[in-house]
């Protein structure tokens, strides 16, 4: 059985700026929650700092599908 994958983008809700591109096999809402959780628990990096700055303003990144693939291998290609 092949697992479908989605390439997605995180956008800044303040100005619509593209801030991150990623790949997931989860639903986008689950993946966004994981980003938010990691931003509050993991060591500092550029992406997590950005998400934390949004959370401080009671905002969250916007997540949107860029493209769906039939497999993770296809998404990575």
PDB file of N, CA and C in Angstrom:
ATOM      1  N   UNK A   1       0.836  -1.182   0.000  1.00  0.00           N
ATOM      2  CA  UNK A   1       0.000   0.000   0.000  1.00  0.00           C
ATOM      3  C   UNK A   1       0.883   1.249   0.000  1.00  0.00           C
ATOM      4  N   UNK A   2       0.584   2.194  -0.866  1.00  0.00           N
ATOM      5  CA  UNK A   2       1.344   3.420  -0.995  1.00  0.00           C
ATOM      6  C   UNK A   2       0.663   4.530  -0.196  1.00  0.00           C
ATOM      7  N   UNK A   3       1.448   5.290   0.529  1.00  0.00           N
ATOM      8  CA  UNK A   3       0.928   6.396   1.317  1.00  0.00           C
ATOM      9  C   UNK A   3       0.964   7.670   0.498  1.00  0.00           C
ATOM     10  N   UNK A   4      -0.168   8.343   0.394  1.00  0.00           N
ATOM     11  CA  UNK A   4      -0.224   9.610  -0.326  1.00  0.00           C
ATOM     12  C   UNK A   4       0.502  10.684   0.476  1.00  0.00           C
ATOM     13  N   UNK A   5       1.010  11.678  -0.215  1.00  0.00           N
ATOM     14  CA  UNK A   5       1.756  12.753   0.429  1.00  0.00           C
ATOM     15  C   UNK A   5       1.294  14.096  -0.129  1.00  0.00           C
ATOM     16  N   UNK A   6       1.440  15.113   0.702  1.00  0.00           N
ATOM     17  CA  UNK A   6       1.072  16.468   0.308  1.00  0.00           C
ATOM     18  C   UNK A   6       2.253  17.395   0.544  1.00  0.00           C
ATOM     19  N   UNK A   7       2.561  18.198  -0.450  1.00  0.00           N
ATOM     20  CA  UNK A   7       3.522  19.282  -0.283  1.00  0.00           C
ATOM     21  C   UNK A   7       2.677  20.509   0.046  1.00  0.00           C
ATOM     22  N   UNK A   8       3.051  21.194   1.129  1.00  0.00           N
ATOM     23  CA  UNK A   8       2.232  22.297   1.636  1.00  0.00           C
ATOM     24  C   UNK A   8       3.098  23.519   1.914  1.00  0.00           C
ATOM     25  N   UNK A   9       2.421  24.645   2.107  1.00  0.00           N
ATOM     26  CA  UNK A   9       3.097  25.899   2.428  1.00  0.00           C
ATOM     27  C   UNK A   9       2.513  26.485   3.696  1.00  0.00           C
ATOM     28  N   UNK A  10       3.353  27.147   4.472  1.00  0.00           N
ATOM     29  CA  UNK A  10       2.904  27.953   5.599  1.00  0.00           C
ATOM     30  C   UNK A  10       3.072  29.413   5.214  1.00  0.00           C
ATOM     31  N   UNK A  11       2.005  30.179   5.426  1.00  0.00           N
ATOM     32  CA  UNK A  11       1.999  31.593   5.092  1.00  0.00           C
ATOM     33  C   UNK A  11       1.820  32.431   6.347  1.00  0.00           C
ATOM     34  N   UNK A  12       2.381  33.625   6.328  1.00  0.00           N
ATOM     35  CA  UNK A  12       2.205  34.578   7.413  1.00  0.00           C
ATOM     36  C   UNK A  12       0.801  35.179   7.307  1.00  0.00           C
ATOM     37  N   UNK A  13      -0.021  35.072   8.358  1.00  0.00           N
ATOM     38  CA  UNK A  13      -1.383  35.605   8.289  1.00  0.00           C
ATOM     39  C   UNK A  13      -1.424  37.131   8.267  1.00  0.00           C
ATOM     40  N   UNK A  14      -0.324  37.784   8.613  1.00  0.00           N
ATOM     41  CA  UNK A  14      -0.275  39.242   8.611  1.00  0.00           C
ATOM     42  C   UNK A  14      -0.176  39.834   7.214  1.00  0.00           C
ATOM     43  N   UNK A  15       0.600  39.165   6.352  1.00  0.00           N
ATOM     44  CA  UNK A  15       0.869  39.750   5.033  1.00  0.00           C
ATOM     45  C   UNK A  15       0.815  38.743   3.880  1.00  0.00           C
ATOM     46  N   UNK A  16       0.487  37.482   4.168  1.00  0.00           N
ATOM     47  CA  UNK A  16       0.391  36.464   3.120  1.00  0.00           C
ATOM     48  C   UNK A  16       1.730  35.968   2.607  1.00  0.00           C
ATOM     49  N   UNK A  17       2.823  36.372   3.250  1.00  0.00           N
ATOM     50  CA  UNK A  17       4.161  35.975   2.813  1.00  0.00           C
ATOM     51  C   UNK A  17       4.376  34.476   3.016  1.00  0.00           C
ATOM     52  N   UNK A  18       4.908  33.816   1.984  1.00  0.00           N
ATOM     53  CA  UNK A  18       5.284  32.409   2.068  1.00  0.00           C
ATOM     54  C   UNK A  18       6.481  32.299   2.998  1.00  0.00           C
ATOM     55  N   UNK A  19       6.372  31.449   4.026  1.00  0.00           N
ATOM     56  CA  UNK A  19       7.445  31.327   5.012  1.00  0.00           C
ATOM     57  C   UNK A  19       8.067  29.937   5.080  1.00  0.00           C
ATOM     58  N   UNK A  20       7.355  28.915   4.596  1.00  0.00           N
ATOM     59  CA  UNK A  20       7.864  27.547   4.769  1.00  0.00           C
ATOM     60  C   UNK A  20       7.180  26.640   3.755  1.00  0.00           C
ATOM     61  N   UNK A  21       7.920  25.690   3.218  1.00  0.00           N
ATOM     62  CA  UNK A  21       7.369  24.640   2.355  1.00  0.00           C
ATOM     63  C   UNK A  21       7.764  23.308   2.970  1.00  0.00           C
ATOM     64  N   UNK A  22       6.800  22.397   3.086  1.00  0.00           N
ATOM     65  CA  UNK A  22       7.072  21.100   3.683  1.00  0.00           C
ATOM     66  C   UNK A  22       6.287  19.993   3.008  1.00  0.00           C
ATOM     67  N   UNK A  23       6.494  18.767   3.489  1.00  0.00           N
ATOM     68  CA  UNK A  23       5.825  17.580   2.974  1.00  0.00           C
ATOM     69  C   UNK A  23       5.249  16.814   4.142  1.00  0.00           C
ATOM     70  N   UNK A  24       4.049  16.263   3.956  1.00  0.00           N
ATOM     71  CA  UNK A  24       3.435  15.483   5.028  1.00  0.00           C
ATOM     72  C   UNK A  24       2.604  14.341   4.450  1.00  0.00           C
ATOM     73  N   UNK A  25       2.407  13.323   5.287  1.00  0.00           N
ATOM     74  CA  UNK A  25       1.459  12.262   4.956  1.00  0.00           C
ATOM     75  C   UNK A  25       0.222  12.393   5.846  1.00  0.00           C
ATOM     76  N   UNK A  26       0.236  13.362   6.735  1.00  0.00           N
ATOM     77  CA  UNK A  26      -0.884  13.619   7.643  1.00  0.00           C
ATOM     78  C   UNK A  26      -1.850  14.621   7.016  1.00  0.00           C
ATOM     79  N   UNK A  27      -3.001  14.778   7.652  1.00  0.00           N
ATOM     80  CA  UNK A  27      -3.906  15.852   7.255  1.00  0.00           C
ATOM     81  C   UNK A  27      -3.224  17.179   7.572  1.00  0.00           C
ATOM     82  N   UNK A  28      -3.533  18.214   6.800  1.00  0.00           N
ATOM     83  CA  UNK A  28      -2.872  19.501   6.997  1.00  0.00           C
ATOM     84  C   UNK A  28      -3.137  20.084   8.378  1.00  0.00           C
ATOM     85  N   UNK A  29      -4.332  19.916   8.903  1.00  0.00           N
ATOM     86  CA  UNK A  29      -4.634  20.451  10.233  1.00  0.00           C
ATOM     87  C   UNK A  29      -3.768  19.789  11.296  1.00  0.00           C
ATOM     88  N   UNK A  30      -3.514  18.502  11.149  1.00  0.00           N
ATOM     89  CA  UNK A  30      -2.657  17.773  12.092  1.00  0.00           C
ATOM     90  C   UNK A  30      -1.217  18.259  11.954  1.00  0.00           C
ATOM     91  N   UNK A  31      -0.777  18.449  10.725  1.00  0.00           N
ATOM     92  CA  UNK A  31       0.600  18.896  10.502  1.00  0.00           C
ATOM     93  C   UNK A  31       0.815  20.293  11.072  1.00  0.00           C
ATOM     94  N   UNK A  32      -0.169  21.178  10.893  1.00  0.00           N
ATOM     95  CA  UNK A  32      -0.054  22.524  11.442  1.00  0.00           C
ATOM     96  C   UNK A  32       0.038  22.475  12.964  1.00  0.00           C
ATOM     97  N   UNK A  33      -0.779  21.654  13.585  1.00  0.00           N
ATOM     98  CA  UNK A  33      -0.723  21.524  15.049  1.00  0.00           C
ATOM     99  C   UNK A  33       0.634  21.016  15.499  1.00  0.00           C
ATOM    100  N   UNK A  34       1.239  20.127  14.720  1.00  0.00           N
ATOM    101  CA  UNK A  34       2.575  19.625  15.053  1.00  0.00           C
ATOM    102  C   UNK A  34       3.612  20.745  14.969  1.00  0.00           C
ATOM    103  N   UNK A  35       3.525  21.583  13.930  1.00  0.00           N
ATOM    104  CA  UNK A  35       4.434  22.729  13.824  1.00  0.00           C
ATOM    105  C   UNK A  35       4.296  23.623  15.054  1.00  0.00           C
ATOM    106  N   UNK A  36       3.073  23.895  15.441  1.00  0.00           N
ATOM    107  CA  UNK A  36       2.822  24.777  16.579  1.00  0.00           C
ATOM    108  C   UNK A  36       3.355  24.156  17.871  1.00  0.00           C
ATOM    109  N   UNK A  37       3.096  22.880  18.061  1.00  0.00           N
ATOM    110  CA  UNK A  37       3.591  22.190  19.254  1.00  0.00           C
ATOM    111  C   UNK A  37       5.116  22.232  19.309  1.00  0.00           C
ATOM    112  N   UNK A  38       5.751  21.885  18.191  1.00  0.00           N
ATOM    113  CA  UNK A  38       7.222  21.867  18.158  1.00  0.00           C
ATOM    114  C   UNK A  38       7.801  23.258  18.405  1.00  0.00           C
ATOM    115  N   UNK A  39       7.129  24.285  17.911  1.00  0.00           N
ATOM    116  CA  UNK A  39       7.614  25.653  18.114  1.00  0.00           C
ATOM    117  C   UNK A  39       7.629  26.024  19.588  1.00  0.00           C
ATOM    118  N   UNK A  40       6.729  25.443  20.363  1.00  0.00           N
ATOM    119  CA  UNK A  40       6.673  25.766  21.787  1.00  0.00           C
ATOM    120  C   UNK A  40       7.569  24.867  22.624  1.00  0.00           C
ATOM    121  N   UNK A  41       8.028  23.740  22.083  1.00  0.00           N
ATOM    122  CA  UNK A  41       8.800  22.768  22.858  1.00  0.00           C
ATOM    123  C   UNK A  41      10.231  22.563  22.384  1.00  0.00           C
ATOM    124  N   UNK A  42      10.487  22.757  21.115  1.00  0.00           N
ATOM    125  CA  UNK A  42      11.794  22.418  20.542  1.00  0.00           C
ATOM    126  C   UNK A  42      12.778  23.574  20.686  1.00  0.00           C
ATOM    127  N   UNK A  43      14.063  23.291  20.514  1.00  0.00           N
ATOM    128  CA  UNK A  43      15.053  24.365  20.529  1.00  0.00           C
ATOM    129  C   UNK A  43      14.746  25.405  19.437  1.00  0.00           C
ATOM    130  N   UNK A  44      15.296  26.555  19.635  1.00  0.00           N
ATOM    131  CA  UNK A  44      15.050  27.683  18.743  1.00  0.00           C
ATOM    132  C   UNK A  44      15.619  27.437  17.354  1.00  0.00           C
ATOM    133  N   UNK A  45      14.832  27.782  16.340  1.00  0.00           N
ATOM    134  CA  UNK A  45      15.317  27.903  14.973  1.00  0.00           C
ATOM    135  C   UNK A  45      14.481  28.981  14.292  1.00  0.00           C
ATOM    136  N   UNK A  46      14.829  29.343  13.096  1.00  0.00           N
ATOM    137  CA  UNK A  46      14.170  30.450  12.395  1.00  0.00           C
ATOM    138  C   UNK A  46      12.665  30.243  12.291  1.00  0.00           C
ATOM    139  N   UNK A  47      12.247  29.059  11.851  1.00  0.00           N
ATOM    140  CA  UNK A  47      10.829  28.761  11.655  1.00  0.00           C
ATOM    141  C   UNK A  47      10.074  28.777  12.981  1.00  0.00           C
ATOM    142  N   UNK A  48      10.633  28.165  13.998  1.00  0.00           N
ATOM    143  CA  UNK A  48       9.956  28.121  15.297  1.00  0.00           C
ATOM    144  C   UNK A  48       9.874  29.516  15.924  1.00  0.00           C
ATOM    145  N   UNK A  49      10.901  30.332  15.743  1.00  0.00           N
ATOM    146  CA  UNK A  49      10.837  31.710  16.243  1.00  0.00           C
ATOM    147  C   UNK A  49       9.681  32.466  15.593  1.00  0.00           C
ATOM    148  N   UNK A  50       9.524  32.288  14.291  1.00  0.00           N
ATOM    149  CA  UNK A  50       8.439  32.938  13.566  1.00  0.00           C
ATOM    150  C   UNK A  50       7.079  32.477  14.096  1.00  0.00           C
ATOM    151  N   UNK A  51       6.900  31.179  14.259  1.00  0.00           N
ATOM    152  CA  UNK A  51       5.624  30.658  14.765  1.00  0.00           C
ATOM    153  C   UNK A  51       5.365  31.159  16.171  1.00  0.00           C
ATOM    154  N   UNK A  52       6.383  31.160  17.021  1.00  0.00           N
ATOM    155  CA  UNK A  52       6.208  31.686  18.391  1.00  0.00           C
ATOM    156  C   UNK A  52       5.800  33.159  18.368  1.00  0.00           C
ATOM    157  N   UNK A  53       6.364  33.939  17.459  1.00  0.00           N
ATOM    158  CA  UNK A  53       6.000  35.360  17.381  1.00  0.00           C
ATOM    159  C   UNK A  53       4.534  35.522  16.980  1.00  0.00           C
ATOM    160  N   UNK A  54       4.027  34.626  16.146  1.00  0.00           N
ATOM    161  CA  UNK A  54       2.605  34.665  15.791  1.00  0.00           C
ATOM    162  C   UNK A  54       1.742  34.279  16.987  1.00  0.00           C
ATOM    163  N   UNK A  55       2.135  33.220  17.675  1.00  0.00           N
ATOM    164  CA  UNK A  55       1.359  32.753  18.823  1.00  0.00           C
ATOM    165  C   UNK A  55       1.247  33.828  19.894  1.00  0.00           C
ATOM    166  N   UNK A  56       2.304  34.621  20.072  1.00  0.00           N
ATOM    167  CA  UNK A  56       2.276  35.712  21.051  1.00  0.00           C
ATOM    168  C   UNK A  56       1.213  36.753  20.711  1.00  0.00           C
ATOM    169  N   UNK A  57       0.817  36.810  19.425  1.00  0.00           N
ATOM    170  CA  UNK A  57      -0.220  37.748  18.972  1.00  0.00           C
ATOM    171  C   UNK A  57      -1.568  37.039  18.771  1.00  0.00           C
ATOM    172  N   UNK A  58      -1.683  35.808  19.302  1.00  0.00           N
ATOM    173  CA  UNK A  58      -2.884  34.983  19.126  1.00  0.00           C
ATOM    174  C   UNK A  58      -3.186  34.691  17.660  1.00  0.00           C
ATOM    175  N   UNK A  59      -2.129  34.516  16.877  1.00  0.00           N
ATOM    176  CA  UNK A  59      -2.248  34.162  15.464  1.00  0.00           C
ATOM    177  C   UNK A  59      -1.596  32.814  15.226  1.00  0.00           C
ATOM    178  N   UNK A  60      -1.922  32.199  14.088  1.00  0.00           N
ATOM    179  CA  UNK A  60      -1.297  30.950  13.664  1.00  0.00           C
ATOM    180  C   UNK A  60      -0.928  31.078  12.191  1.00  0.00           C
ATOM    181  N   UNK A  61       0.062  30.332  11.748  1.00  0.00           N
ATOM    182  CA  UNK A  61       0.359  30.314  10.314  1.00  0.00           C
ATOM    183  C   UNK A  61      -0.845  29.782   9.537  1.00  0.00           C
ATOM    184  N   UNK A  62      -0.967  30.216   8.305  1.00  0.00           N
ATOM    185  CA  UNK A  62      -1.967  29.649   7.405  1.00  0.00           C
ATOM    186  C   UNK A  62      -1.293  28.532   6.641  1.00  0.00           C
ATOM    187  N   UNK A  63      -1.991  27.411   6.487  1.00  0.00           N
ATOM    188  CA  UNK A  63      -1.429  26.262   5.782  1.00  0.00           C
ATOM    189  C   UNK A  63      -2.283  25.975   4.557  1.00  0.00           C
ATOM    190  N   UNK A  64      -1.610  25.745   3.419  1.00  0.00           N
ATOM    191  CA  UNK A  64      -2.319  25.487   2.171  1.00  0.00           C
ATOM    192  C   UNK A  64      -1.585  24.402   1.386  1.00  0.00           C
ATOM    193  N   UNK A  65      -2.360  23.606   0.683  1.00  0.00           N
ATOM    194  CA  UNK A  65      -1.796  22.563  -0.178  1.00  0.00           C
ATOM    195  C   UNK A  65      -1.132  23.195  -1.385  1.00  0.00           C
ATOM    196  N   UNK A  66       0.073  22.767  -1.669  1.00  0.00           N
ATOM    197  CA  UNK A  66       0.755  23.175  -2.893  1.00  0.00           C
ATOM    198  C   UNK A  66       0.498  22.126  -3.975  1.00  0.00           C
ATOM    199  N   UNK A  67       0.692  20.840  -3.605  1.00  0.00           N
ATOM    200  CA  UNK A  67       0.445  19.755  -4.556  1.00  0.00           C
ATOM    201  C   UNK A  67       0.300  18.443  -3.795  1.00  0.00           C
ATOM    202  N   UNK A  68      -0.570  17.575  -4.294  1.00  0.00           N
ATOM    203  CA  UNK A  68      -0.739  16.240  -3.716  1.00  0.00           C
ATOM    204  C   UNK A  68      -0.093  15.210  -4.634  1.00  0.00           C
ATOM    205  N   UNK A  69       0.458  14.157  -4.005  1.00  0.00           N
ATOM    206  CA  UNK A  69       1.172  13.112  -4.736  1.00  0.00           C
ATOM    207  C   UNK A  69       0.651  11.747  -4.309  1.00  0.00           C
ATOM    208  N   UNK A  70       0.824  10.762  -5.173  1.00  0.00           N
ATOM    209  CA  UNK A  70       0.379   9.409  -4.885  1.00  0.00           C
ATOM    210  C   UNK A  70       1.292   8.681  -3.911  1.00  0.00           C
ATOM    211  N   UNK A  71       2.505   9.189  -3.719  1.00  0.00           N
ATOM    212  CA  UNK A  71       3.433   8.543  -2.796  1.00  0.00           C
ATOM    213  C   UNK A  71       4.423   9.568  -2.250  1.00  0.00           C
ATOM    214  N   UNK A  72       5.062   9.211  -1.134  1.00  0.00           N
ATOM    215  CA  UNK A  72       6.100  10.067  -0.574  1.00  0.00           C
ATOM    216  C   UNK A  72       7.283  10.182  -1.525  1.00  0.00           C
ATOM    217  N   UNK A  73       7.598   9.100  -2.220  1.00  0.00           N
ATOM    218  CA  UNK A  73       8.713   9.112  -3.173  1.00  0.00           C
ATOM    219  C   UNK A  73       8.445  10.139  -4.260  1.00  0.00           C
ATOM    220  N   UNK A  74       7.218  10.167  -4.776  1.00  0.00           N
ATOM    221  CA  UNK A  74       6.869  11.155  -5.803  1.00  0.00           C
ATOM    222  C   UNK A  74       6.970  12.577  -5.258  1.00  0.00           C
ATOM    223  N   UNK A  75       6.535  12.779  -4.033  1.00  0.00           N
ATOM    224  CA  UNK A  75       6.582  14.113  -3.422  1.00  0.00           C
ATOM    225  C   UNK A  75       8.022  14.574  -3.242  1.00  0.00           C
ATOM    226  N   UNK A  76       8.902  13.689  -2.879  1.00  0.00           N
ATOM    227  CA  UNK A  76      10.303  14.043  -2.683  1.00  0.00           C
ATOM    228  C   UNK A  76      11.006  14.356  -4.002  1.00  0.00           C
ATOM    229  N   UNK A  77      10.534  13.718  -5.069  1.00  0.00           N
ATOM    230  CA  UNK A  77      11.138  13.956  -6.390  1.00  0.00           C
ATOM    231  C   UNK A  77      10.838  15.362  -6.831  1.00  0.00           C
TER     232      UNK A  77
END
